[in-house]
Short mmCIF file of C-alpha atoms in Angstrom, two decimals:
data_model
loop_
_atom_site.label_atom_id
_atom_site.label_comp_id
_atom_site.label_asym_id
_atom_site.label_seq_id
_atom_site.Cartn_x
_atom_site.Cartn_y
_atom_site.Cartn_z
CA UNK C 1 0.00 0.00 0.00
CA UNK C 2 1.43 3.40 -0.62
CA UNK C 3 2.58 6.00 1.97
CA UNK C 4 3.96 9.14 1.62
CA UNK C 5 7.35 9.59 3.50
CA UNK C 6 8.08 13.48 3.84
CA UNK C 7 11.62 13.90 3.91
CA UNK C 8 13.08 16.66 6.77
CA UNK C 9 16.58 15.27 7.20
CA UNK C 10 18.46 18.55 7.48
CA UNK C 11 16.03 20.38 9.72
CA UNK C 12 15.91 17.54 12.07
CA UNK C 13 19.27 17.85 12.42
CA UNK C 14 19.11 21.49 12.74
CA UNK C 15 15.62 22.55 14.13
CA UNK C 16 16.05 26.00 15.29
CA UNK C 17 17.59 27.14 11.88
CA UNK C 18 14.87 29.81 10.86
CA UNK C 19 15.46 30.73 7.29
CA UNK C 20 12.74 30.88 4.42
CA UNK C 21 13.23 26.94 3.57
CA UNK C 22 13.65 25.56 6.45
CA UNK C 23 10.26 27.57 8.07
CA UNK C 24 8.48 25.83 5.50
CA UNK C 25 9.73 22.32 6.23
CA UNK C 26 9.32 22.42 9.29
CA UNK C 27 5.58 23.90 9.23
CA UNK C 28 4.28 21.58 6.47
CA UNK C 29 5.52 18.91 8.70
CA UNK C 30 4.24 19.72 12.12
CA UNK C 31 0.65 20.51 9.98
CA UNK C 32 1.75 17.20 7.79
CA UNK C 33 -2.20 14.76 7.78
CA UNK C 34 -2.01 12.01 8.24
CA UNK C 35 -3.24 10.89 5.35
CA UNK C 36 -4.88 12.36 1.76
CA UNK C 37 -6.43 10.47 -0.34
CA UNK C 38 -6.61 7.42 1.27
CA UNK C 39 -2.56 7.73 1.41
CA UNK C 40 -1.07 7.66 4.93
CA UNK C 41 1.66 10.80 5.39
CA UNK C 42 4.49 10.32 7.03
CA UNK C 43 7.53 12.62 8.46
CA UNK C 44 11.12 10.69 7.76
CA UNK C 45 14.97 11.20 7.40
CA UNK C 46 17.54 9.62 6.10
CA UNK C 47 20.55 9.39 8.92
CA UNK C 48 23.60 6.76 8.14
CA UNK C 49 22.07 4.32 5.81
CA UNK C 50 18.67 3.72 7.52
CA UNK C 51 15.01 5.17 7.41
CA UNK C 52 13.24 6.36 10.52
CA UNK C 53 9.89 7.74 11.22
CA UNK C 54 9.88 11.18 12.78
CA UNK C 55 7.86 11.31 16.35
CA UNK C 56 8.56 14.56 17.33
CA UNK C 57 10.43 17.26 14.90
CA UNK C 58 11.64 19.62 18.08
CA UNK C 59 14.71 18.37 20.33
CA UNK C 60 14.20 17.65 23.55
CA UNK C 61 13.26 20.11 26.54
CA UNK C 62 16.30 19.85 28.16
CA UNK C 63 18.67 23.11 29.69
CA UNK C 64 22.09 21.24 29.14
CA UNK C 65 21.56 20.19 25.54
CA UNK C 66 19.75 23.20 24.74
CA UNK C 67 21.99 25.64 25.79
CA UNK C 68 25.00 23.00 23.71
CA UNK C 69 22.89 22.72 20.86
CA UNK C 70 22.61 26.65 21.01
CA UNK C 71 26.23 27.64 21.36
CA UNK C 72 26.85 25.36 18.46
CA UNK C 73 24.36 27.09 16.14
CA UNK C 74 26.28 30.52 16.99
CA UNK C 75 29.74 28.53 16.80
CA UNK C 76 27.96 27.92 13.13
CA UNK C 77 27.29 31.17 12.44
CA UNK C 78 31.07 32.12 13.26
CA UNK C 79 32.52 29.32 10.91
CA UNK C 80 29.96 30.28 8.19
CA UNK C 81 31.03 34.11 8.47
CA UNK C 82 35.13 32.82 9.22
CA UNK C 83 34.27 31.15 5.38
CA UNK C 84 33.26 34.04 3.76
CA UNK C 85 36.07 36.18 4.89
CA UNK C 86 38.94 33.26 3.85
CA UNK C 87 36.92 33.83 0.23
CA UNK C 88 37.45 37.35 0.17
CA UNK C 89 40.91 37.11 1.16
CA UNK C 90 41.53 34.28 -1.30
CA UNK C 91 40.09 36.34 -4.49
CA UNK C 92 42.62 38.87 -3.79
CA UNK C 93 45.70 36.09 -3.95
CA UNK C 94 47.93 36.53 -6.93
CA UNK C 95 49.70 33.19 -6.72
CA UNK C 96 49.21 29.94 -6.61
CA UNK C 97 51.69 29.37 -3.58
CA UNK C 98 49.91 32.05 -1.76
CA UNK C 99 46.64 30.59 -2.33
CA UNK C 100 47.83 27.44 -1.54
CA UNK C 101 49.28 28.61 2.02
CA UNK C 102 45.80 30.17 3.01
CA UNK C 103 43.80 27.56 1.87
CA UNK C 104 46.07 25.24 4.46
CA UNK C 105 46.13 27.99 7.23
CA UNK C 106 41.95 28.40 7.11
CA UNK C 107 41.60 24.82 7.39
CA UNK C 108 43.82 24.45 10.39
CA UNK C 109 42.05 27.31 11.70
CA UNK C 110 38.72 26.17 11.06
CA UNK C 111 39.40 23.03 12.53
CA UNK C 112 41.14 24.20 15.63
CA UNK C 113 38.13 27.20 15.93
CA UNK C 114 34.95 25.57 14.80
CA UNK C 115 35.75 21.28 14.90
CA UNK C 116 34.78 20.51 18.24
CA UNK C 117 31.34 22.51 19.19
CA UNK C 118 29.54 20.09 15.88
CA UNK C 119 30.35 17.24 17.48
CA UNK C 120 29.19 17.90 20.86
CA UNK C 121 25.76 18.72 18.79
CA UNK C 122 26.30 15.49 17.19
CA UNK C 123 26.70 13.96 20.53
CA UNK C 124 23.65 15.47 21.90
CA UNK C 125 21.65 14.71 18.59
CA UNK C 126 22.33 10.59 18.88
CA UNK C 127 21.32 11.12 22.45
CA UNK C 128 17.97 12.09 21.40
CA UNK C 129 18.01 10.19 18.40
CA UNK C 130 15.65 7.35 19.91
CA UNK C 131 13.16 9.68 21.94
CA UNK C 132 12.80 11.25 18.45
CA UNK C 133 12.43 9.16 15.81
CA UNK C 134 11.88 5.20 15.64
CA UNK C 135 13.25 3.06 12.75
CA UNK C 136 11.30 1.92 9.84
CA UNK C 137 10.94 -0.34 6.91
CA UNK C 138 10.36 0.71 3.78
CA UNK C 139 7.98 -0.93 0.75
CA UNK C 140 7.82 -1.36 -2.97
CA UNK C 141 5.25 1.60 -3.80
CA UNK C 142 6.29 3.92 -1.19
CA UNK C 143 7.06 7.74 -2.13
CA UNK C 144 9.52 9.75 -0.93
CA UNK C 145 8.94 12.95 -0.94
CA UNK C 146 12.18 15.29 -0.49
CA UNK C 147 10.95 18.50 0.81
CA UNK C 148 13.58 19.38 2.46
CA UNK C 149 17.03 21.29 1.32
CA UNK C 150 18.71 18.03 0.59
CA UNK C 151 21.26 19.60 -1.65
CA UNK C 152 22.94 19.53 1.94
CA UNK C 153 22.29 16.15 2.36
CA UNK C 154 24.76 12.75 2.06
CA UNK C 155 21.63 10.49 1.52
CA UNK C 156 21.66 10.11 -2.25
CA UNK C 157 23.39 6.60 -2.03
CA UNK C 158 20.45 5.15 0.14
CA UNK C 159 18.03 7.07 -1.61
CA UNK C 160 18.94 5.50 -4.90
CA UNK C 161 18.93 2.48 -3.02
CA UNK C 162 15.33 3.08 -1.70
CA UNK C 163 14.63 3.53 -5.59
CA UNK C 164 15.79 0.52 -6.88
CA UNK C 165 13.72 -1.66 -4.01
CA UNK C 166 10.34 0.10 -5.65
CA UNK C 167 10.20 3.43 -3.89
CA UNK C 168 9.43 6.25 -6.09
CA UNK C 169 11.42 9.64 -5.49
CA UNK C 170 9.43 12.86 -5.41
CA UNK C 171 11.23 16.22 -5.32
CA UNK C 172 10.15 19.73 -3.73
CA UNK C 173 11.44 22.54 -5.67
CA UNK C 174 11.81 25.81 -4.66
CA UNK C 175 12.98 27.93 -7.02
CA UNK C 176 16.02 27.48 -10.12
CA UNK C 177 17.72 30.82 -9.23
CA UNK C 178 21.13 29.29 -8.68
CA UNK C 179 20.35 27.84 -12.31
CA UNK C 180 19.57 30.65 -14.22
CA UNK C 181 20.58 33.43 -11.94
CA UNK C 182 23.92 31.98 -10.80
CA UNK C 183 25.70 35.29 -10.38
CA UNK C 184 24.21 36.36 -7.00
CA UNK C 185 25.68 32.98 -5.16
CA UNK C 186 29.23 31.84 -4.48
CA UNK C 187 30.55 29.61 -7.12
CA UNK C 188 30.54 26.85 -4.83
CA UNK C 189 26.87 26.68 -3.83
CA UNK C 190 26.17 26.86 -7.36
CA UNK C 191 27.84 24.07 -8.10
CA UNK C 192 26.42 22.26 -5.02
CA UNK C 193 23.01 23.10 -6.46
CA UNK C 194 23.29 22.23 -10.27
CA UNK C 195 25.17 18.63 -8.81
CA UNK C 196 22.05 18.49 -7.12
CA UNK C 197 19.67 19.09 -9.52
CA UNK C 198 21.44 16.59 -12.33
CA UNK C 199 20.69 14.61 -9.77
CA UNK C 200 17.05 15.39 -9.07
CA UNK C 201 16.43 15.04 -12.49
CA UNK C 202 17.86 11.58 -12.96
CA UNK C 203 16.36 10.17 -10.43
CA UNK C 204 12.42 12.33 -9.48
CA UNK C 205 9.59 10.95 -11.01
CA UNK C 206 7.78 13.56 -9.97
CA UNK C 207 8.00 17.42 -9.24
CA UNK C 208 5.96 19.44 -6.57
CA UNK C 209 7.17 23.36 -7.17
CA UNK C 210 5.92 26.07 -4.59
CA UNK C 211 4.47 28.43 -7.32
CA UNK C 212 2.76 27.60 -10.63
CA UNK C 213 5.63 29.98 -11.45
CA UNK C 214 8.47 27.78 -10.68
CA UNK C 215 6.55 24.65 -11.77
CA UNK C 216 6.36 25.90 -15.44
CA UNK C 217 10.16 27.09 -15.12
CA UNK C 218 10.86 23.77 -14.04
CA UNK C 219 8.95 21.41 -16.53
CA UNK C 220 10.64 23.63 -19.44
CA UNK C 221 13.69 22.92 -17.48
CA UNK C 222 12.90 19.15 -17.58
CA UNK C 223 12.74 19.46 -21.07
CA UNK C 224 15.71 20.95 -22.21
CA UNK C 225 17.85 18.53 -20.06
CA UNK C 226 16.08 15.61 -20.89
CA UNK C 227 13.88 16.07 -23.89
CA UNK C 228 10.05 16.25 -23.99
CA UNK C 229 9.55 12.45 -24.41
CA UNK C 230 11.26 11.34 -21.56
CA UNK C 231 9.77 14.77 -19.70
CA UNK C 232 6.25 13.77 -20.48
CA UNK C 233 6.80 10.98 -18.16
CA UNK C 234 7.20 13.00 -15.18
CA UNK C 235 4.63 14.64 -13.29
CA UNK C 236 4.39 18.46 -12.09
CA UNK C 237 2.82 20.05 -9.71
CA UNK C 238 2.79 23.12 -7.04
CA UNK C 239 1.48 24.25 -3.64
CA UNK C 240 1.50 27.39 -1.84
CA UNK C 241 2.71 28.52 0.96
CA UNK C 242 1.26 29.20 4.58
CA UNK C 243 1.94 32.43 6.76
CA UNK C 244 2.14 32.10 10.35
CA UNK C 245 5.09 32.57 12.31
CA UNK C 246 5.26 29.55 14.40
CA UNK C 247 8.31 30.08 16.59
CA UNK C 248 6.48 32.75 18.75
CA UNK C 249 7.40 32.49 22.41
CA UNK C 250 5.16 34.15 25.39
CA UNK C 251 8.96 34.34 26.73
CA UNK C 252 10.75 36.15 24.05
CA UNK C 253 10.64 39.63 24.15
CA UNK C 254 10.26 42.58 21.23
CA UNK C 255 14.06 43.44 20.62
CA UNK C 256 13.87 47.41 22.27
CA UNK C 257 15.36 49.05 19.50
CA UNK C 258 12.67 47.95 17.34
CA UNK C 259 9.82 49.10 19.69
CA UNK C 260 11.64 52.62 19.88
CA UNK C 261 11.56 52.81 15.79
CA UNK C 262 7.55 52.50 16.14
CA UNK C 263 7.14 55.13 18.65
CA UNK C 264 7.32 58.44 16.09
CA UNK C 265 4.10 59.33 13.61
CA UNK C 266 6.64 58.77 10.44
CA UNK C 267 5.56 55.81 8.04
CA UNK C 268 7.81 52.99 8.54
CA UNK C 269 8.51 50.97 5.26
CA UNK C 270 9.94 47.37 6.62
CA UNK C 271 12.01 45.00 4.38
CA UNK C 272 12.06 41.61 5.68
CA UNK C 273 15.26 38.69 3.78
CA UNK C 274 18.27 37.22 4.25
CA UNK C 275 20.69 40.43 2.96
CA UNK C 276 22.19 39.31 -0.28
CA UNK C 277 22.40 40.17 -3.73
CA UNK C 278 19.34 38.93 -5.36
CA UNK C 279 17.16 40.57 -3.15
CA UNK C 280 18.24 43.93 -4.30
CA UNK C 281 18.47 45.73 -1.64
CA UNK C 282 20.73 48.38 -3.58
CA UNK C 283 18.03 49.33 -5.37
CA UNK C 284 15.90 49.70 -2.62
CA UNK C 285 18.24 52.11 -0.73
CA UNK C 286 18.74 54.11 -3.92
CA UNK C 287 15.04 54.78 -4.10
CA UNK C 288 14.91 55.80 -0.48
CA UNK C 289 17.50 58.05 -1.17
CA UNK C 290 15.80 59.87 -3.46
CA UNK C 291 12.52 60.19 -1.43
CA UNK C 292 14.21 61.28 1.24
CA UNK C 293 15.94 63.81 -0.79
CA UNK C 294 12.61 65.22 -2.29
CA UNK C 295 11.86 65.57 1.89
CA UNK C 296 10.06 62.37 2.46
CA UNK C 297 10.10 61.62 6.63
CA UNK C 298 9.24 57.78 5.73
CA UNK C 299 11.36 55.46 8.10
CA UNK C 300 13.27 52.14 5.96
CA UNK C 301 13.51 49.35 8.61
CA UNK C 302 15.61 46.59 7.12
CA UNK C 303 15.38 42.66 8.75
CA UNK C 304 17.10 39.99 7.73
CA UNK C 305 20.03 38.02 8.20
CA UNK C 306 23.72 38.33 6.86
CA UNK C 307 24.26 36.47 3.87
CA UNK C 308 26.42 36.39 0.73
CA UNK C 309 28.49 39.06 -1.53
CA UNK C 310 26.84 41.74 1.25
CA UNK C 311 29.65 43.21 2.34
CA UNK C 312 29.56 46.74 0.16
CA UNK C 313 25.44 47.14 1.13
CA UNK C 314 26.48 46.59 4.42
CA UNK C 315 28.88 49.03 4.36
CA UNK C 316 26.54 51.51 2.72
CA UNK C 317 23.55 51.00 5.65
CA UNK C 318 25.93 51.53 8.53
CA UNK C 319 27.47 54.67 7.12
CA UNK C 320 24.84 56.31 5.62
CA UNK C 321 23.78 60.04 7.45
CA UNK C 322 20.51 58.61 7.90
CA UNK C 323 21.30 55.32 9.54
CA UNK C 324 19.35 54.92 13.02
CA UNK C 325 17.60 58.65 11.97
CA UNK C 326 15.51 57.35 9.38
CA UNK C 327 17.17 54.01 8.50
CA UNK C 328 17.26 51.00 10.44
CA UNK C 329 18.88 47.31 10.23
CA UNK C 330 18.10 44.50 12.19
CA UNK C 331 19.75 41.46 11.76
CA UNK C 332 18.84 38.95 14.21
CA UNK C 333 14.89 39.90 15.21
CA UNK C 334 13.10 36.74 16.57
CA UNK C 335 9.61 35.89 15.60
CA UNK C 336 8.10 37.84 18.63
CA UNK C 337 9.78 40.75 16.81
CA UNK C 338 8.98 39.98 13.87
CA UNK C 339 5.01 39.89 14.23
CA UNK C 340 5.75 43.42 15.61
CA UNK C 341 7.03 44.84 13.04
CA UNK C 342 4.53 43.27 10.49
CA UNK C 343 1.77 44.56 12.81
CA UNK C 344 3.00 48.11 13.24
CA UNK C 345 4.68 49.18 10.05
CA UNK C 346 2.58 50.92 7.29
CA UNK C 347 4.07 48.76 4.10
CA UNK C 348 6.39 45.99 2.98
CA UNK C 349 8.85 47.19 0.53
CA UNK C 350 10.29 43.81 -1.69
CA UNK C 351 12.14 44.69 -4.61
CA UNK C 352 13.86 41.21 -5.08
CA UNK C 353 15.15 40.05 -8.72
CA UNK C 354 13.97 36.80 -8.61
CA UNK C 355 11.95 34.39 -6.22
CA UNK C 356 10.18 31.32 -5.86
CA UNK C 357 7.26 32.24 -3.77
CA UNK C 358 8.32 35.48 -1.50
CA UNK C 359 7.15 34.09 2.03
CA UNK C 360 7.13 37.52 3.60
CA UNK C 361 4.95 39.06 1.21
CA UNK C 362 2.36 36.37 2.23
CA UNK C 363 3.51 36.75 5.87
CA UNK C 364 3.21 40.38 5.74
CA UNK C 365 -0.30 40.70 3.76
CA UNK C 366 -2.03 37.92 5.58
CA UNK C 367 -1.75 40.29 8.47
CA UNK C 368 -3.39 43.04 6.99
CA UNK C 369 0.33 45.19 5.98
CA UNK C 370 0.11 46.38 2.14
CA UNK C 371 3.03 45.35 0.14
CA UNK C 372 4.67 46.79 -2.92
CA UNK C 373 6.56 44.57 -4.68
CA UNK C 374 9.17 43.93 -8.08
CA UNK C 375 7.04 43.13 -10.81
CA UNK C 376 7.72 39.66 -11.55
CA UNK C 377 5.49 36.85 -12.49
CA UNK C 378 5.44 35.33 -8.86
CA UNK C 379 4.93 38.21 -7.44
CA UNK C 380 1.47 38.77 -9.53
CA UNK C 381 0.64 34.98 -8.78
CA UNK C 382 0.69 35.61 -5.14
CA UNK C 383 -0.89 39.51 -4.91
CA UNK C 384 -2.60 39.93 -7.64
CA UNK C 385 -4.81 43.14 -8.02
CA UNK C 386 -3.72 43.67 -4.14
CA UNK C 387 -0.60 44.72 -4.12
CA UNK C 388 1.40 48.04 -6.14
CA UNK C 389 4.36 46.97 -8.43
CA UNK C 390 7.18 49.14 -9.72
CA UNK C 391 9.66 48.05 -12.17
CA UNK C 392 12.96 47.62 -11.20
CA UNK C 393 14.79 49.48 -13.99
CA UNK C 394 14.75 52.41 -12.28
CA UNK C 395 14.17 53.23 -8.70
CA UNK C 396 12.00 56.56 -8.72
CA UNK C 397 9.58 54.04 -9.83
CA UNK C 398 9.17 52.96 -6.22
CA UNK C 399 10.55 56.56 -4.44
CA UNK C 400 7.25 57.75 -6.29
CA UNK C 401 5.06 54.65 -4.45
CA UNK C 402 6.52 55.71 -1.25
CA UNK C 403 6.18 59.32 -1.05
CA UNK C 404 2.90 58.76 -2.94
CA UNK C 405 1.52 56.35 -0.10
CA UNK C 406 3.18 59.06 2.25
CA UNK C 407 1.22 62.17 1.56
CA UNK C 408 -2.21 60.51 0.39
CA UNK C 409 -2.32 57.77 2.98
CA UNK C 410 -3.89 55.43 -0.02
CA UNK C 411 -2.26 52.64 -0.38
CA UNK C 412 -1.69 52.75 -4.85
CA UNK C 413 -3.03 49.19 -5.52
CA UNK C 414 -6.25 48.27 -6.87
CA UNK C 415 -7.92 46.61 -4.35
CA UNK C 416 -7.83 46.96 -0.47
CA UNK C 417 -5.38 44.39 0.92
CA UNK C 418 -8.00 43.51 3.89
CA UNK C 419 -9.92 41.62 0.81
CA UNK C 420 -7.42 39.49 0.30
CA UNK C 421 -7.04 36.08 1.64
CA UNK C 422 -4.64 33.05 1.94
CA UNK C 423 -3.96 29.51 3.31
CA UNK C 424 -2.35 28.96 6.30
CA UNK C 425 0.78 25.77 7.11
CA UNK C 426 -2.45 23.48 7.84
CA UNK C 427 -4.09 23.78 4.25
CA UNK C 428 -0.71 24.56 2.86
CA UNK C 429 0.28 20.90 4.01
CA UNK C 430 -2.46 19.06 3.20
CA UNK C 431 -2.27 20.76 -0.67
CA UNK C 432 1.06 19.14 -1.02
CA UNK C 433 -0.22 16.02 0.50
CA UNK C 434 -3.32 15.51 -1.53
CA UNK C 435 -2.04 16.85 -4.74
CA UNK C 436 0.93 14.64 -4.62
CA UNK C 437 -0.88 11.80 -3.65
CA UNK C 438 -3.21 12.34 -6.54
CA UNK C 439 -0.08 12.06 -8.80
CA UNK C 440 0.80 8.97 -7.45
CA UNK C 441 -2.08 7.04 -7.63
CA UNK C 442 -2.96 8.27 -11.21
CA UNK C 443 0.80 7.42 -12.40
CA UNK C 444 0.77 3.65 -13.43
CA UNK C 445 3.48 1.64 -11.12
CA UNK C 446 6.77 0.82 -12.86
CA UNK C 447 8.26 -2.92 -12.45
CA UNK C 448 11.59 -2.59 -10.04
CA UNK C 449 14.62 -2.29 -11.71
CA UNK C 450 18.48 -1.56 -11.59
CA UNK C 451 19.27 2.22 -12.03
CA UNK C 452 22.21 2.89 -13.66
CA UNK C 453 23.02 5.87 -11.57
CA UNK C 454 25.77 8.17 -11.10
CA UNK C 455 27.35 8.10 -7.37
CA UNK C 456 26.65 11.25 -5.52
CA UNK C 457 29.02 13.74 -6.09
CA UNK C 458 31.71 15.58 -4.08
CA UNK C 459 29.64 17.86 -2.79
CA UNK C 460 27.23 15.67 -1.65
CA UNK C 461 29.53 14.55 1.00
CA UNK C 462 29.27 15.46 4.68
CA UNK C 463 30.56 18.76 5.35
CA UNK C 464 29.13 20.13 1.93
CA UNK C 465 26.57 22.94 3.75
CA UNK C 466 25.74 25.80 1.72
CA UNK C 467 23.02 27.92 2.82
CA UNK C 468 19.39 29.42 0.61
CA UNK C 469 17.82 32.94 1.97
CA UNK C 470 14.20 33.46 2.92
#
């Protein structure tokens, strides 16, 4: 009989990473049926070799681990940001001996720094293992269903495995950016994600997308790497997104400084993504610039975390006149905070390049905040007539929106953004549950056979983490 085992290795392994991929694995599985379509559901990872069944996604109540668990995660952070800077230093080599000498002293480094807090996680992780999870056996007709970021992942051995012994492979896609937008990532998680994805499409029979956006990117995709024939074989689907912020605490506390911003009459425009390229955030500041400069008093309140290539924007925030006058940067709010900000600012600002869904536009709007927003395809699949668009070639374009929005107090989009409504993680989860399911028990079942597949990569390999952006 057929289940459906949803996949959420990596943020069992790391549950209190909070970042735009990871929220939604971690939602659709907490909200996960259990069952659609007469298909039981199923949370699972994939740890050393063997399948277990997820009882409880959260780690254990307990002070010592939690407080290990918690200086590893910031141990993390220090390695990830110790990373970046060895890559800055190493562009700027001219020689191979050079190069060669860093690359030997950040590894000794790194190990001597950052080796020892991941394995006390590690430690505390098998620990848990059994009050968490319990093993289980697989059969012929079963679908996996990789939801999570398993481009970090060293499963693909027993997944292909899994495969061969009649389970079918379903894959969750987000978005192709590192495919056709490669330039705003480091070479290295681009080639982490297009290893991945020659892998995907090898070995998916079946694609659930989380926009009808990025499913018809993706089938086209399909196409050109495999031909239409072989495509046509596949199934493709999508399912939205959900909007609450689920890792509220009555304990946590609105960060002060972000209380204080809310205390003055000025409109405060909020920005809320991981700070990196693609999300354009230089284009954002120039148009601010140029509404403050016509004498706007509108407040930009930037939230997100440090990411990638940031370095220069970061540079810009904290040394522009305005910064903490008018401008504001945040880059470590909690949910608490965040709900605070969505419920006392006057607009989200999003002028990314390129997304997949754009979780905070959904966040924000669900709670009543307008939004204006790049005008890209997604974008209009998710707002519609409710939210304003401005087009990114040039940035007066949304200066005009602001100070517009500023002196009129209309909000320039056709319709009133208290009209519209969404799904929340529950329906969000059972969409992806009962439209997959559907899939599968349309799609005739395929005799068992020997895959002639490539073994996984490199990259693949423990220790391979890169790291996607809300």
């Amino acid at each position: 009989m057929t289940r459906l085992l949803v996949e959420c290795t990596h943020v069992f392994k790391n549950p209190r990473v909070n970042s735009g991929i990871q929220r939604v694995v971690r939602n659709v599985i907490n909200q996960l049926p259990p069952s659609a379509e007469g298909v039981e559901c199923m949370p699972v990872i994939l740890l050393n070799g063997k399948l277990y069944r997820v009882t409880r996604l959260a780690p254990l109540d307990s002070p010592l681990s939690n407080a290990i668990v918690r200086f590893g995660e910031r141990v993390g952070r220090l390695a990830h940001r110790f990373g970046q800077l060895y890559h800055r230093i190493d562009r700027r080599c001219r020689t191979k001996l050079t190069r060669r000498a860093l690359y030997v002293a950040y590894r000794l480094s790194a190990f001597a720094l950052f080796g020892i807090p991941p394995r006390l996680v590690q430690r505390v992780n098998r620990y848990q293992l059994p009050q968490r999870c319990e093993p289980l056996q697989h059969r012929p007709g079963d679908q996996l269903v990789l939801l999570d970021s398993s481009w970090h992942s060293d499963f693909f051995p027993h997944a292909e495995k899994l495969k061969r012994e009649g389970v079918g492979i379903i894959a969750v896609i987000y978005d192709l950016i590192p495919l056709t937008h490669p330039h705003f990532y480091e070479t290295r998680l681009v080639q982490v994600f297009s290893e991945w994805f020659d892998w995907i499409t090898r070995t998916a029979d079946g694609y659930v997308a989380i926009s009808a956006t990025v499913r018809d990117q993706l089938r086209e995709e399909i196409k050109h790497r495999i031909g239409s024939t072989k495509a046509e074989k596949c199934w493709f689907d999508y399912f939205h997104l959900g909007s609450e912020l689920d890792l509220q605490s009555v304990n946590a506390v609105v960060d002060p400084r972000l209380e204080h911003l809310f205390t003055t009459q000025e409109p405060v425009f909020l920005m809320v993504s991981t700070i990196e390229p693609r999300k354009n955030h230089e284009y954002l500041m120039d148009a601010f610039d140029r509404a403050w400069a016509t004498g706007s008093n509108a407040r930009l309140c930037i939230a997100g975390n440090i990411g990638w290539k940031c370095d220069a924007l970061l540079a810009r925030v904290r040394n522009h006149p305005e910064y903490n006058r008018r401008l504001f940067m945040f880059n470590d709010l909690n949910d608490t905070s965040l709900e605070y900000a969505y419920a006392h600012a006057s607009a989200l600002v999003f002028p990314s390049y390129v997304e997949g869904f754009g979780l905070p536009l959904v966040e924000a709007m669900q709670r009543g905040l307008p939004a204006m927003g790049s005008d890209i395809a997604v974008f209009r699949e998710i707002g519609g007539e409710f939210m304003a668009y401005f087009d990114l070639q040039d940035p007066q374009r949304l200066a005009d929106l602001v100070t517009a929005f500023e002196c009129s107090g209309r909000f320039p989009a056709d319709r009133d953004v208290t009209d519209w409504q969404w799904i929340g993680w529950r329906e969000a989860s059972l969409q992806l549950a009962e439209r997959t399911a559907r899939h599968v028990l349309q799609t005739p079942a395929t005799p068992t056979k020997s895959l002639a597949l490539a073994p996984p990569p490199e990259a693949h390999r423990p220790g391979a983490v890169v790291r996607f952006g809300r």
